[in-house]
Short mmCIF file of C-alpha atoms in Angstrom, two decimals:
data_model
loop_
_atom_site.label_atom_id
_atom_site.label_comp_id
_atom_site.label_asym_id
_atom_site.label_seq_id
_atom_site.Cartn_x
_atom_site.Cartn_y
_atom_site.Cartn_z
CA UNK A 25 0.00 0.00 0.00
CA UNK A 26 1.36 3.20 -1.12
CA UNK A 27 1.58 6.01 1.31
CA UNK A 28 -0.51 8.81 0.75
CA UNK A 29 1.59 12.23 1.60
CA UNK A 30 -0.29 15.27 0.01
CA UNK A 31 0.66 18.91 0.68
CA UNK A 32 -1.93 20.73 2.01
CA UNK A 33 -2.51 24.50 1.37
CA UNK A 34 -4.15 26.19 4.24
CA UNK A 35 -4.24 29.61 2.37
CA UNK A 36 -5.96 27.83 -0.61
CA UNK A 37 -9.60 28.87 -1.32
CA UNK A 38 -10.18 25.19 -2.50
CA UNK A 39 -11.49 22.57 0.53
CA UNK A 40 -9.06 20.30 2.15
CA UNK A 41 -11.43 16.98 1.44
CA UNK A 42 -11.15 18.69 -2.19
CA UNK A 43 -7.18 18.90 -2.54
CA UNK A 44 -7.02 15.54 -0.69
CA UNK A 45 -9.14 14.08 -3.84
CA UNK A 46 -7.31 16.05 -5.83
CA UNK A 47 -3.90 13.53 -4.71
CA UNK A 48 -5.07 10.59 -4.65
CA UNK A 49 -6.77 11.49 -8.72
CA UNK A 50 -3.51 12.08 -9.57
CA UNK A 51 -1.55 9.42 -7.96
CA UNK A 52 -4.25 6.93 -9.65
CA UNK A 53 -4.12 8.58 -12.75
CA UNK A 54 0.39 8.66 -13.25
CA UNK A 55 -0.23 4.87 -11.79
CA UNK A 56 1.41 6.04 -8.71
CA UNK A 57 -1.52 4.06 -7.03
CA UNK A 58 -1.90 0.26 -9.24
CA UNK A 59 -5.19 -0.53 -9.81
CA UNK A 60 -6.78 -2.67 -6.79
CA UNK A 61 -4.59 -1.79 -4.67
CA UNK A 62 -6.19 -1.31 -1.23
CA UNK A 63 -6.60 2.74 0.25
CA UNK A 64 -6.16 2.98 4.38
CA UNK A 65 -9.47 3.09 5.84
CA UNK A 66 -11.29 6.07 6.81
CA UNK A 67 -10.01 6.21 10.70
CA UNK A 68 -6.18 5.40 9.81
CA UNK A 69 -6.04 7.95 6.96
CA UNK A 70 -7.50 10.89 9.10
CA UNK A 71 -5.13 10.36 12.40
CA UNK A 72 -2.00 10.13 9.91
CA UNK A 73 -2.91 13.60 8.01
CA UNK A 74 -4.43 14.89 10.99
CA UNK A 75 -7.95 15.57 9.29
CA UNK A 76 -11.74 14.74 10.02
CA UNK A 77 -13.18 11.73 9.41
CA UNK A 78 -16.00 13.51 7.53
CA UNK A 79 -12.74 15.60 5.55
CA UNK A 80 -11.51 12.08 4.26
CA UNK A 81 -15.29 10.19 3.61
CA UNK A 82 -15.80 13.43 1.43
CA UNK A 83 -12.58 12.99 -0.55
CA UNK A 84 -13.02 9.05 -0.82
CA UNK A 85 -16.88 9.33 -1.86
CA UNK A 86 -16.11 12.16 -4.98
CA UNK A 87 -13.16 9.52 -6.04
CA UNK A 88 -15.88 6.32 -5.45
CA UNK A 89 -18.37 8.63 -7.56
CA UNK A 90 -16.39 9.07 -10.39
CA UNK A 91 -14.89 6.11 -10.72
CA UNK A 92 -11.71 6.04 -9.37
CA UNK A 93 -12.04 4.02 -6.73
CA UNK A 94 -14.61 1.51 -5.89
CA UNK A 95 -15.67 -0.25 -2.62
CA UNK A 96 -16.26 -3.74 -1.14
CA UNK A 97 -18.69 -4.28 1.82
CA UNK A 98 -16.63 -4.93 4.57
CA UNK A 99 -13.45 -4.39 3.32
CA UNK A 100 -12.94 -0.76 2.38
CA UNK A 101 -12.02 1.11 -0.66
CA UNK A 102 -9.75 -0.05 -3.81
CA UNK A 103 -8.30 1.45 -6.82
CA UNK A 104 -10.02 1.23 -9.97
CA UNK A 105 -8.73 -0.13 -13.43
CA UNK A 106 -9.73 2.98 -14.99
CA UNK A 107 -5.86 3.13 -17.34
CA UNK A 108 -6.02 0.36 -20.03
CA UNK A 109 -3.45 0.50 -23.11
CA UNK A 110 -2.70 2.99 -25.17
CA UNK A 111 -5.80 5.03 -24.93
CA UNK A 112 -5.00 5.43 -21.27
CA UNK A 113 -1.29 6.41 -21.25
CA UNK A 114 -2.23 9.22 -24.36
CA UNK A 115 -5.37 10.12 -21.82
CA UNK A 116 -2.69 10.56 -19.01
CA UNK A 117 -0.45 12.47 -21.51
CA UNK A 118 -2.94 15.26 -22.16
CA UNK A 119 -3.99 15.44 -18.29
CA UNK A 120 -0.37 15.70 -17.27
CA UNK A 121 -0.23 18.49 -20.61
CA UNK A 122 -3.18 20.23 -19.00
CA UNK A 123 -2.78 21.40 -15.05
CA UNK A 124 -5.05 23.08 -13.50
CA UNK A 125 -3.63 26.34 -12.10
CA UNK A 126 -5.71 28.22 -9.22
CA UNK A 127 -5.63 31.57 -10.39
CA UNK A 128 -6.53 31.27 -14.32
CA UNK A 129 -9.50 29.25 -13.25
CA UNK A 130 -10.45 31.57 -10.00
CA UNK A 131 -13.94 33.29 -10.67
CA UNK A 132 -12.75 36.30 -8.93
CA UNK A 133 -9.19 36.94 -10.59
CA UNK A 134 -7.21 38.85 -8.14
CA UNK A 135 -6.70 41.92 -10.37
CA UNK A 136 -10.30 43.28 -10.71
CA UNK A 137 -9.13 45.68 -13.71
CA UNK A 138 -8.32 42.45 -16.00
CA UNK A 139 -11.68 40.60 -16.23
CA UNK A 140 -13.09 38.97 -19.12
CA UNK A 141 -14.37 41.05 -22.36
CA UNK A 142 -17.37 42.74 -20.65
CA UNK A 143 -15.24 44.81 -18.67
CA UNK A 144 -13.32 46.55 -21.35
CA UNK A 145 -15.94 49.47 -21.22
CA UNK A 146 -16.62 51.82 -18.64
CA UNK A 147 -19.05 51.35 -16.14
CA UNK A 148 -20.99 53.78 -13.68
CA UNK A 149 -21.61 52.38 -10.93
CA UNK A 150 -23.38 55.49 -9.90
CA UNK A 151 -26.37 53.61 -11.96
CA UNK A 152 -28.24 51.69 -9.33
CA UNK A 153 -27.85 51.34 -5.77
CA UNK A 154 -26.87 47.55 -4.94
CA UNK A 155 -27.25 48.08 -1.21
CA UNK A 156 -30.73 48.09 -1.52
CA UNK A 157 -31.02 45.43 -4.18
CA UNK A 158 -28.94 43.39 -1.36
CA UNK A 159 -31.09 44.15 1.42
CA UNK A 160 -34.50 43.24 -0.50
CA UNK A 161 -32.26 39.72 -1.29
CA UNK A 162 -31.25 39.37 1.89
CA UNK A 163 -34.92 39.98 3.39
CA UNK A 164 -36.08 36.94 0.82
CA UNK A 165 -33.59 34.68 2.17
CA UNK A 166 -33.47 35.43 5.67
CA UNK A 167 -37.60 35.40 6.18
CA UNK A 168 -38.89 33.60 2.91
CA UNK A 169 -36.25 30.56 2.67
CA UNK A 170 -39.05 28.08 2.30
CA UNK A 171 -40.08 29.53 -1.08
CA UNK A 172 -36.86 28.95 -2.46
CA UNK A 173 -37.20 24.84 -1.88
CA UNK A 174 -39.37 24.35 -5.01
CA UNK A 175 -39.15 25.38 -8.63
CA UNK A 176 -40.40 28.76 -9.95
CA UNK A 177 -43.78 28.95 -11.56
CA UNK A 178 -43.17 28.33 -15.45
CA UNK A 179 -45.50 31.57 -15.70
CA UNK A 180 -43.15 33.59 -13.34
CA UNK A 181 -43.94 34.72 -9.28
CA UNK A 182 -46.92 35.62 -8.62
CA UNK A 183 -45.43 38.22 -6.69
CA UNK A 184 -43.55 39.77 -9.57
CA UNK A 185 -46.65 40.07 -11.91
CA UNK A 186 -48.62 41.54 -9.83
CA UNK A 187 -46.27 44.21 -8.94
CA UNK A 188 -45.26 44.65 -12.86
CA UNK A 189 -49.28 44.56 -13.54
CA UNK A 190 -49.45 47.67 -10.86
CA UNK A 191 -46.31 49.41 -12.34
CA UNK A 192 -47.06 49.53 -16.28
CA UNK A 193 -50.64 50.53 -15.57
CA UNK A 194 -49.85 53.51 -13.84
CA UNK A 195 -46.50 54.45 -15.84
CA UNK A 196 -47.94 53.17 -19.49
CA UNK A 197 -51.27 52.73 -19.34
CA UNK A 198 -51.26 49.06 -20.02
CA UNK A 199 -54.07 47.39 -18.82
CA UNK A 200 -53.98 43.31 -17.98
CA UNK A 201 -54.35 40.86 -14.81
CA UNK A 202 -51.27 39.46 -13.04
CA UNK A 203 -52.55 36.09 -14.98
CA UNK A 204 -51.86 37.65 -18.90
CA UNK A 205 -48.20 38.08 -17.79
CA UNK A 206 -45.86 36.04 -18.45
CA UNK A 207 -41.60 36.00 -17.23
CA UNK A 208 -38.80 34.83 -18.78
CA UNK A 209 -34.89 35.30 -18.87
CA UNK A 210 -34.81 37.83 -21.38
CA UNK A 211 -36.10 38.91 -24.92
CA UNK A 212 -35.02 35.99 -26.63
CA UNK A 213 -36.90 33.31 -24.36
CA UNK A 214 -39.79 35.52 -24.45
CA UNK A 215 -39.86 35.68 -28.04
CA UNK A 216 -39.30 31.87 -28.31
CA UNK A 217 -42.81 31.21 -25.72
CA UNK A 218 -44.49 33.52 -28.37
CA UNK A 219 -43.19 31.68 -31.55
CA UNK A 220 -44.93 28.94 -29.98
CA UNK A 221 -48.00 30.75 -29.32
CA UNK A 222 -48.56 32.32 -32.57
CA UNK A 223 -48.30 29.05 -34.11
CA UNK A 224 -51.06 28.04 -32.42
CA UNK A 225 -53.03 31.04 -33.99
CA UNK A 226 -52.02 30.11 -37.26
CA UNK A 227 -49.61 33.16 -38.01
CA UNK A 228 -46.21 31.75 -39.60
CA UNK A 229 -45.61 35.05 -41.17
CA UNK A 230 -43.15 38.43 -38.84
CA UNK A 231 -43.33 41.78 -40.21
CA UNK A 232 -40.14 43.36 -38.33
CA UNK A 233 -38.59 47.03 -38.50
CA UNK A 234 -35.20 47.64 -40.43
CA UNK A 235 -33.11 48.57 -38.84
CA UNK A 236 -34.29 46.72 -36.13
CA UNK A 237 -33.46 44.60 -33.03
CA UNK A 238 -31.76 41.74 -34.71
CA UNK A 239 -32.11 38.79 -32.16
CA UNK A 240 -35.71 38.94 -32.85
CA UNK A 241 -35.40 38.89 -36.20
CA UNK A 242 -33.45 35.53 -35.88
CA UNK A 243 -35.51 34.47 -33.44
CA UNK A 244 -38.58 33.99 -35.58
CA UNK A 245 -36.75 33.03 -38.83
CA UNK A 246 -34.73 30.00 -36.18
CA UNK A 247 -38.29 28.98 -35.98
CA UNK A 248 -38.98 28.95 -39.27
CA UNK A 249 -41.26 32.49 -39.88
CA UNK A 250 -41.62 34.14 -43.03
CA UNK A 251 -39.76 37.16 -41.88
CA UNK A 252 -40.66 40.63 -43.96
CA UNK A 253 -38.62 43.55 -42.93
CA UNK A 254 -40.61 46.44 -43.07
CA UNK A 255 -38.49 50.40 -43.51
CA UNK A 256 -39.00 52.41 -40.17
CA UNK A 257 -39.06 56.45 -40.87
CA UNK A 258 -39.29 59.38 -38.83
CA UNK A 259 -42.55 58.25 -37.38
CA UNK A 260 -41.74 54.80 -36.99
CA UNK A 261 -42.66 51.75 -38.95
CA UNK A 262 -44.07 52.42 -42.58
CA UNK A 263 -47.86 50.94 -42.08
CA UNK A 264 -48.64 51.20 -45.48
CA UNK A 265 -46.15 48.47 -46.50
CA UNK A 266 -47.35 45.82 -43.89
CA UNK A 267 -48.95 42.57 -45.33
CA UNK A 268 -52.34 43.07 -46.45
CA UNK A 269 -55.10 39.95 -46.18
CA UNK A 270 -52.37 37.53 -44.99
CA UNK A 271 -52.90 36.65 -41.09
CA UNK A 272 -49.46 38.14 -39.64
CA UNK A 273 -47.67 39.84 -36.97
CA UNK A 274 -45.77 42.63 -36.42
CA UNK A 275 -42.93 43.60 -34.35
CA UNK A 276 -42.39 46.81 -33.18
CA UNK A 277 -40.75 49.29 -30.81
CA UNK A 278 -43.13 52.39 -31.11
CA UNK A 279 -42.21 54.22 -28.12
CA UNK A 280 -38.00 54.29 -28.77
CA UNK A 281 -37.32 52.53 -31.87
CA UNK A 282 -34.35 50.69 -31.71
CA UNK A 283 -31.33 52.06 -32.94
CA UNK A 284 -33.21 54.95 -34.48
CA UNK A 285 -35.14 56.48 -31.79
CA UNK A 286 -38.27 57.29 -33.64
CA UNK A 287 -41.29 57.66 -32.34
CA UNK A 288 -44.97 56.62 -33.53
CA UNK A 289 -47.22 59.48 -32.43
CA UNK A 290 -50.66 58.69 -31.65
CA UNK A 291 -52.82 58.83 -34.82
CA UNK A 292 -50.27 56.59 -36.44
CA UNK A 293 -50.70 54.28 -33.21
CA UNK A 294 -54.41 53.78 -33.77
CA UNK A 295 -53.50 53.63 -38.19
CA UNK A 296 -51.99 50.31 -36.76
CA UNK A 297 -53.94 49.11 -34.50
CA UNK A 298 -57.12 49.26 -37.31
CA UNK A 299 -54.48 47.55 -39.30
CA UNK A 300 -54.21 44.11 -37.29
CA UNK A 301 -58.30 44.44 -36.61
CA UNK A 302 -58.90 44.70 -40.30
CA UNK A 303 -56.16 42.13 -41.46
CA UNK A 304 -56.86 39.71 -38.48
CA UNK A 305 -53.50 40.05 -37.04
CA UNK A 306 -51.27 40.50 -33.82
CA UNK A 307 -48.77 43.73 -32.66
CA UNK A 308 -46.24 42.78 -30.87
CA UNK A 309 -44.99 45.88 -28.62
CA UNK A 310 -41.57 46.35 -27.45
CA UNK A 311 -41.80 48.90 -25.10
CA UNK A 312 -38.31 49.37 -25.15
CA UNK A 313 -36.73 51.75 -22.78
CA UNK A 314 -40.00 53.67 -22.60
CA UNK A 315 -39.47 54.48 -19.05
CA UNK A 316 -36.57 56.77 -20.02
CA UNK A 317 -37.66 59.87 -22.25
CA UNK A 318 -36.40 63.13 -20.78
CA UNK A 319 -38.52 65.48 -23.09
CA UNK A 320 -42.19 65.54 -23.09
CA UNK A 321 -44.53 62.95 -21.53
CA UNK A 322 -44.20 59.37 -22.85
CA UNK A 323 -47.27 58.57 -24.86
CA UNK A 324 -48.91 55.79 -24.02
CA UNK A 325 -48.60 52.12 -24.94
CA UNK A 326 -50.23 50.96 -27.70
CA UNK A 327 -51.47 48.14 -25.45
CA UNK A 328 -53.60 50.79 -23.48
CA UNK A 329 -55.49 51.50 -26.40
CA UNK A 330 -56.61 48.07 -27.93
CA UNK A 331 -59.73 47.35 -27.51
CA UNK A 332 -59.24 44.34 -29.93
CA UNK A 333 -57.18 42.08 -27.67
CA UNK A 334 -54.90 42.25 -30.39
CA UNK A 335 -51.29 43.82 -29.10
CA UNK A 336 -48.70 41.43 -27.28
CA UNK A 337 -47.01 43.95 -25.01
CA UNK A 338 -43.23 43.12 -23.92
CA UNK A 339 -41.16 45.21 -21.16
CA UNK A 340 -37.50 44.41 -19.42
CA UNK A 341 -35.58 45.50 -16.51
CA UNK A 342 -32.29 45.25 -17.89
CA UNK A 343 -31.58 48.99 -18.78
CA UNK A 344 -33.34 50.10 -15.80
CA UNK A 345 -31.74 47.62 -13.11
CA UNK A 346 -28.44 46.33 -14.58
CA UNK A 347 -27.57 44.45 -17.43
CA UNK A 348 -27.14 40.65 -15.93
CA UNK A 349 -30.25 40.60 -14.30
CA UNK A 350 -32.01 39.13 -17.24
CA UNK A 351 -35.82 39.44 -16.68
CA UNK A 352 -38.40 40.34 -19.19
CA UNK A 353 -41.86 39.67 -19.37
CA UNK A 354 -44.78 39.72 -21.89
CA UNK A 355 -48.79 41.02 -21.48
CA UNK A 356 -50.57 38.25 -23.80
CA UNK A 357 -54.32 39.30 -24.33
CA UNK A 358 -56.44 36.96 -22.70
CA UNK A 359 -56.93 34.26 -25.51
CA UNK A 360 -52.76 33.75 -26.39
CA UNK A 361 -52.50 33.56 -22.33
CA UNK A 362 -54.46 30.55 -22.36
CA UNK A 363 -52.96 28.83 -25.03
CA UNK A 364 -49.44 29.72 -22.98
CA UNK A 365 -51.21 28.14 -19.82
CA UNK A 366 -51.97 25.04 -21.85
CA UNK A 367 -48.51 25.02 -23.16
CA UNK A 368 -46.65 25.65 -20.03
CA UNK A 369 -46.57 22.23 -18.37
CA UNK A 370 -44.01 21.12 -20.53
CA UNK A 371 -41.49 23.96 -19.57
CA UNK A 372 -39.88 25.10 -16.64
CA UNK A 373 -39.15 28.79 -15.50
CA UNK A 374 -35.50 29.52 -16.38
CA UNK A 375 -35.44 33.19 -14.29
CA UNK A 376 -34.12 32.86 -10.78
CA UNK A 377 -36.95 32.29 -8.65
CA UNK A 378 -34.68 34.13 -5.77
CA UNK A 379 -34.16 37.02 -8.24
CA UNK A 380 -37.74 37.31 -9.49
CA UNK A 381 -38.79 37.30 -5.20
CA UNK A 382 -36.41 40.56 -4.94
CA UNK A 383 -37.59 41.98 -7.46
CA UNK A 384 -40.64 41.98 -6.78
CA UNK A 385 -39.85 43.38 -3.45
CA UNK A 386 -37.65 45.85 -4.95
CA UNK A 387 -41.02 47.14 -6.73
CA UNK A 388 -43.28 46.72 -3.51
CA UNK A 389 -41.24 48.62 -1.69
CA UNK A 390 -41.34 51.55 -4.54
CA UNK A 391 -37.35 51.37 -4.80
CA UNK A 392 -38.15 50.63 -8.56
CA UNK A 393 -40.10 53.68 -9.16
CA UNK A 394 -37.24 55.42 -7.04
CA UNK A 395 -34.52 53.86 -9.48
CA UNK A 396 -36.75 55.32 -12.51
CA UNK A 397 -36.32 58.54 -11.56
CA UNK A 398 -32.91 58.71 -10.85
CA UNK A 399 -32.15 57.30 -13.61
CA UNK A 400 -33.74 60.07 -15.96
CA UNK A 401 -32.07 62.65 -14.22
CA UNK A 402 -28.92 61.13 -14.77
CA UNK A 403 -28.94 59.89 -18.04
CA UNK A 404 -30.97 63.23 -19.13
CA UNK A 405 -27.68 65.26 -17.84
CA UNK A 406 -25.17 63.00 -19.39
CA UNK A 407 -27.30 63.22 -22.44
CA UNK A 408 -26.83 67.21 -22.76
CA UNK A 409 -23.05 66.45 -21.56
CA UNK A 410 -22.48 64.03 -24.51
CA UNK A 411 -24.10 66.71 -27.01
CA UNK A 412 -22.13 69.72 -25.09
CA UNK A 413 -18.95 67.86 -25.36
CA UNK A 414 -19.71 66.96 -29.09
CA UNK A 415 -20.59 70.41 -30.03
CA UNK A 416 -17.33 71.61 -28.66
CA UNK A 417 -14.93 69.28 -30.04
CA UNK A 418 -16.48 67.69 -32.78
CA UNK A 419 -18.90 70.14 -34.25
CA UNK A 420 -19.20 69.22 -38.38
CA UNK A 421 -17.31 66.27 -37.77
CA UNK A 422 -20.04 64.07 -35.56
CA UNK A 423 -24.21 64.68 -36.42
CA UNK A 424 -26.07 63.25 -33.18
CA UNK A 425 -29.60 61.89 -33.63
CA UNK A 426 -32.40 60.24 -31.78
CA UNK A 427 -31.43 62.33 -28.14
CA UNK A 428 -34.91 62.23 -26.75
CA UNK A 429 -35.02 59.18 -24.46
CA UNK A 430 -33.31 55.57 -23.86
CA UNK A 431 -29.61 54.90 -23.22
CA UNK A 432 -28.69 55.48 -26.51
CA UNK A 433 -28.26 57.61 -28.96
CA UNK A 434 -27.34 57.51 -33.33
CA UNK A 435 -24.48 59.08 -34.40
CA UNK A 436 -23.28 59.82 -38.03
CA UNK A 437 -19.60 60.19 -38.39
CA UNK A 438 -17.78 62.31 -40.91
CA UNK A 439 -14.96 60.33 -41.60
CA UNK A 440 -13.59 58.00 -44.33
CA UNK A 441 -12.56 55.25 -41.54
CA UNK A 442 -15.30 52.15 -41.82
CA UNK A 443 -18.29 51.90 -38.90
CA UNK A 444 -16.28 49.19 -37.87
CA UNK A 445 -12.82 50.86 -37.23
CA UNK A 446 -14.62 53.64 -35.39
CA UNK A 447 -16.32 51.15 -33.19
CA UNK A 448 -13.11 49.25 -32.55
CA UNK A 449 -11.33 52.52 -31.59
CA UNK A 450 -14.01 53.78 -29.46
CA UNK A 451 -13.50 50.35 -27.57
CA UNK A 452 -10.17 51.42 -27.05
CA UNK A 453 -11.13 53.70 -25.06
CA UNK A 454 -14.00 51.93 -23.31
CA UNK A 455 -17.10 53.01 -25.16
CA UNK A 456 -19.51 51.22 -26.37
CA UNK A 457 -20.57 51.52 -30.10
CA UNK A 458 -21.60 49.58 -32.90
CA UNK A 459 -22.57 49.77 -37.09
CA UNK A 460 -25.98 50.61 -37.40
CA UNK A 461 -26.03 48.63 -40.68
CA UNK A 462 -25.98 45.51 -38.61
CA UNK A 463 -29.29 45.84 -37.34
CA UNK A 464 -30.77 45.45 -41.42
CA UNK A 465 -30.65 42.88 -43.51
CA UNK A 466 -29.98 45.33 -46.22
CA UNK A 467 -26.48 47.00 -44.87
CA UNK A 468 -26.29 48.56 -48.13
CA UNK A 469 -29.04 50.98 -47.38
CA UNK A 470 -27.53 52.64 -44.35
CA UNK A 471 -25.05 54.90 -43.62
CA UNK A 472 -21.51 53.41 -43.34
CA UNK A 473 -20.55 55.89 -40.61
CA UNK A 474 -23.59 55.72 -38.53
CA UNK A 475 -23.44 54.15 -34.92
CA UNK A 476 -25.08 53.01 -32.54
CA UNK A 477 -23.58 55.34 -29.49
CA UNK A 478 -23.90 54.07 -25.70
CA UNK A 479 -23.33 57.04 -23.69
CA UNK A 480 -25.24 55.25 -20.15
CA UNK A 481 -21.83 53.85 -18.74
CA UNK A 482 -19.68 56.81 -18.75
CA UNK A 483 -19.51 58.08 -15.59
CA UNK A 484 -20.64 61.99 -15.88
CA UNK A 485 -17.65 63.69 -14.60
CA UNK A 486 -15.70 61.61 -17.48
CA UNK A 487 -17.97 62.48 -20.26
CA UNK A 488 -16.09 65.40 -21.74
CA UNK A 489 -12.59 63.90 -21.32
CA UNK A 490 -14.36 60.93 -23.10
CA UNK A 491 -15.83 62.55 -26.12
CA UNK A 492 -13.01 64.81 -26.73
CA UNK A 493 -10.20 62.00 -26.60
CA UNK A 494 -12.85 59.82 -28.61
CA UNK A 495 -13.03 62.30 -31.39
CA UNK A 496 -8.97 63.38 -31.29
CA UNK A 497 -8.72 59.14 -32.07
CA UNK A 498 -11.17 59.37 -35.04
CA UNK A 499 -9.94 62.22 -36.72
CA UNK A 500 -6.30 61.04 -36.34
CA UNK A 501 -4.48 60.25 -40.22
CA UNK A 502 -7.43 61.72 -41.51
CA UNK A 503 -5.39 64.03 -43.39
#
């Protein structure tokens, strides 16, 4: 019987029963250890290493789990014959080729400043208030732990749609019961519940806007819609050119078109709303960044004023929380939310249950509402910072549009560099832009210099440093 010596690191973040496996896997694995060869028992192998018995059983049963070692009643634990022939010494090769080293593999790398990709832009932490996020999350676990033991409701918490019901009627004017809502981790699985659901109607045919948001768009073509993009102007999408007598939807962002801005006003909201009543058809309404217009009132959703059941309203918290919180939801008029309930036994909520609780306590509490406001004060004084800062350094050189509302704003550049070269230098330097011709499936049709320009992250006392170093980096060998 081999002696088992391993060096244990007290400092290390990984267990002791963990770096104990870790040995004896690798003794087994350069044949240090031959298979059946007998391990000391539980009580021997803890008084010579000075552990737990519980530290050793834990170590022994991962090894037993996966194979490397097996047991006999009565007799103890043995080494498995888990290295036969050639396949085995090449499979020790590449593990011996292969070590694991702490800190590549540590999910908080030591050096915050060199994270993965995400982190390359700035960030304003200014933004949202985690403290209280923390305490409503630490409220749900401390006195609601016994909700947590069982799955979330494939419909969402009932907690959360009620609160969201409460919040969109008073803010938009949308008008439903906690039952027409339904959650899910994002956009994309919301738009993948109402694939389904439309099938069910009959509809196999998507009217989208171009530009437009473009994992819809391959949302409903991945599920094998007819997808017809439709032009979006200065009022929004072009009614006129929808499908006429063919049983369709269409999706749209009439509140803050995405990435141009535009806005449908209200005659042109009830022009479309006639349209799916006359041509049998659903609207599906991303209300996207509606919350955050700093001129004017918002005008309300278009879900407020159906009287058809005929508009699908969606809404997410990810601009107005943070960006990895993931929740979204859709307001399904009463007939598609029974189809969904009829449907929804064979799926399984894929939100965090504990996230969806705080949330809604988050709202309950009126921290939400709180957050809204904050936020467009903020972003409405970085907003006239960005166009300040623009007008002073890069006046005739940069042509800002869409600066009404949303986190966002258009930008058409001046220069003979491509989108994408601007974008990649603006990354540079930690902002966050991209091609607006990647948002149609005709690139040819948009400006090569327009961009998409995210101005939310920049921290407002670093705006104008920002802008002008941004534009000194364009307009460099443009000579």
């Amino acid at each position: 019987m081999k002696a088992i010596i391993p060096e244990f690191n007290e400092n290390s973040a990984r267990p002791l029963y963990l770096q104990l496996y870790d040995y004896i896997k690798q003794e087994i694995l350069s044949k240090e250890m031959s298979p059946n060869e007998k391990l000391p028992s539980l009580r021997s192998l803890a008084e010579k290493l000075k552990l737990s018995i519980t530290t050793v059983n834990l170590a022994y049963s991962q090894l037993n789990v996966e194979g490397y070692i097996y047991s006999k009643p009565q007799s103890g634990y043995y080494v498995s014959n888990i290295l036969q022939g050639t396949q085995g010494d090449e499979f020790n090769r590449k593990y011996e080729a292969y070590p694991m080293r702490e800190k590549e593999y540590s999910l908080f790398p030591v050096d915050v400043e060199k994270r993965d990709e995400s982190s390359v832009f700035q960030y304003d932490l200014s933004c949202f208030d985690f403290n209280k996020w923390k305490k409503c999350m630490n409220k749900v676990l401390t006195e609601y732990p016994q909700l947590l033991m069982f799955e979330s409701d494939p419909q969402g918490e009932l907690a959360l749609r009620y609160e969201i019901s409460k919040y969109i009627y008073r803010s938009r004017g949308v008008i439903c019961n906690p039952e027409q809502i339904v959650i899910g981790a994002g956009t994309q699985q919301i738009t993948s519940h109402l694939c389904l659901i439309l099938s069910k109607l009959g509809i196999n045919h998507v009217a989208v806007e171009e530009p437009g948001y473009l994992p819809v768009k391959n949302m409903f073509r991945d599920r094998g819609y007819v997808v017809t993009p439709v032009d979006v102007g200065k009022e929004g999408i072009h009614i006129d050119r929808l499908p006429a007598n063919i049983k369709s939807a269409v999706y749209v962002s009439p509140s803050n078109q995405f990435p141009t801005g535009a806005m449908m006003p209200i005659g042109k909201r009830y022009q479309l709303l006639d349209w799916a009543t006359h041509n049998n058809s659903i609207i599906i309404e991303d209300d996207y960044d509606s919350e955050l217009r700093y001129f004017g009132k918002p005008v309300p959703a278009l879900q407020g004023l159906d009287k058809s059941q005929r508009v699908v309203y969606l809404g997410s918290f990810s601009s107005t929380l943070f960006s990895s919180i993931k929740i979204s939801y859709m307001v399904l008029p009463e007939k598609m939310a029974d189809i969904f309930k009829d449907i929804s036994h064979g799926y399984t909520q894929t939100c965090s249950k504990t996230e969806q609780l705080t949330l809604a306590l988050f709202m309950e509490q009126g921290l939400y509402q709180t957050n809204i406001k904050k936020l467009r004060n903020l972003y409405s004084q970085k907003l006239q910072k960005v166009l300040g800062s623009i007008n002073k350094y890069g006046k005739g050189f940069i042509k800002p549009a869409n600066t009404s509302s949303g986190i966002n704003m258009i930008i058409n550049v001046d220069s003979q560099k491509s989108a994408e070269q601007l974008c990649n230098e603006a990354k540079a330097l930690g902002v966050s832009a991209t091609p607006v011709c990647i948002y149609a499936d005709d690139p040819t049709g948009q400006q090569s210099a327009a961009l998409v320009f995210y101005y939310n992250q920049i921290p407002l006392n670093q705006i104008e440093n920002t802008i002008q170093s941004l534009i000194e980096k364009w307009t460099a060998f443009e000579d």
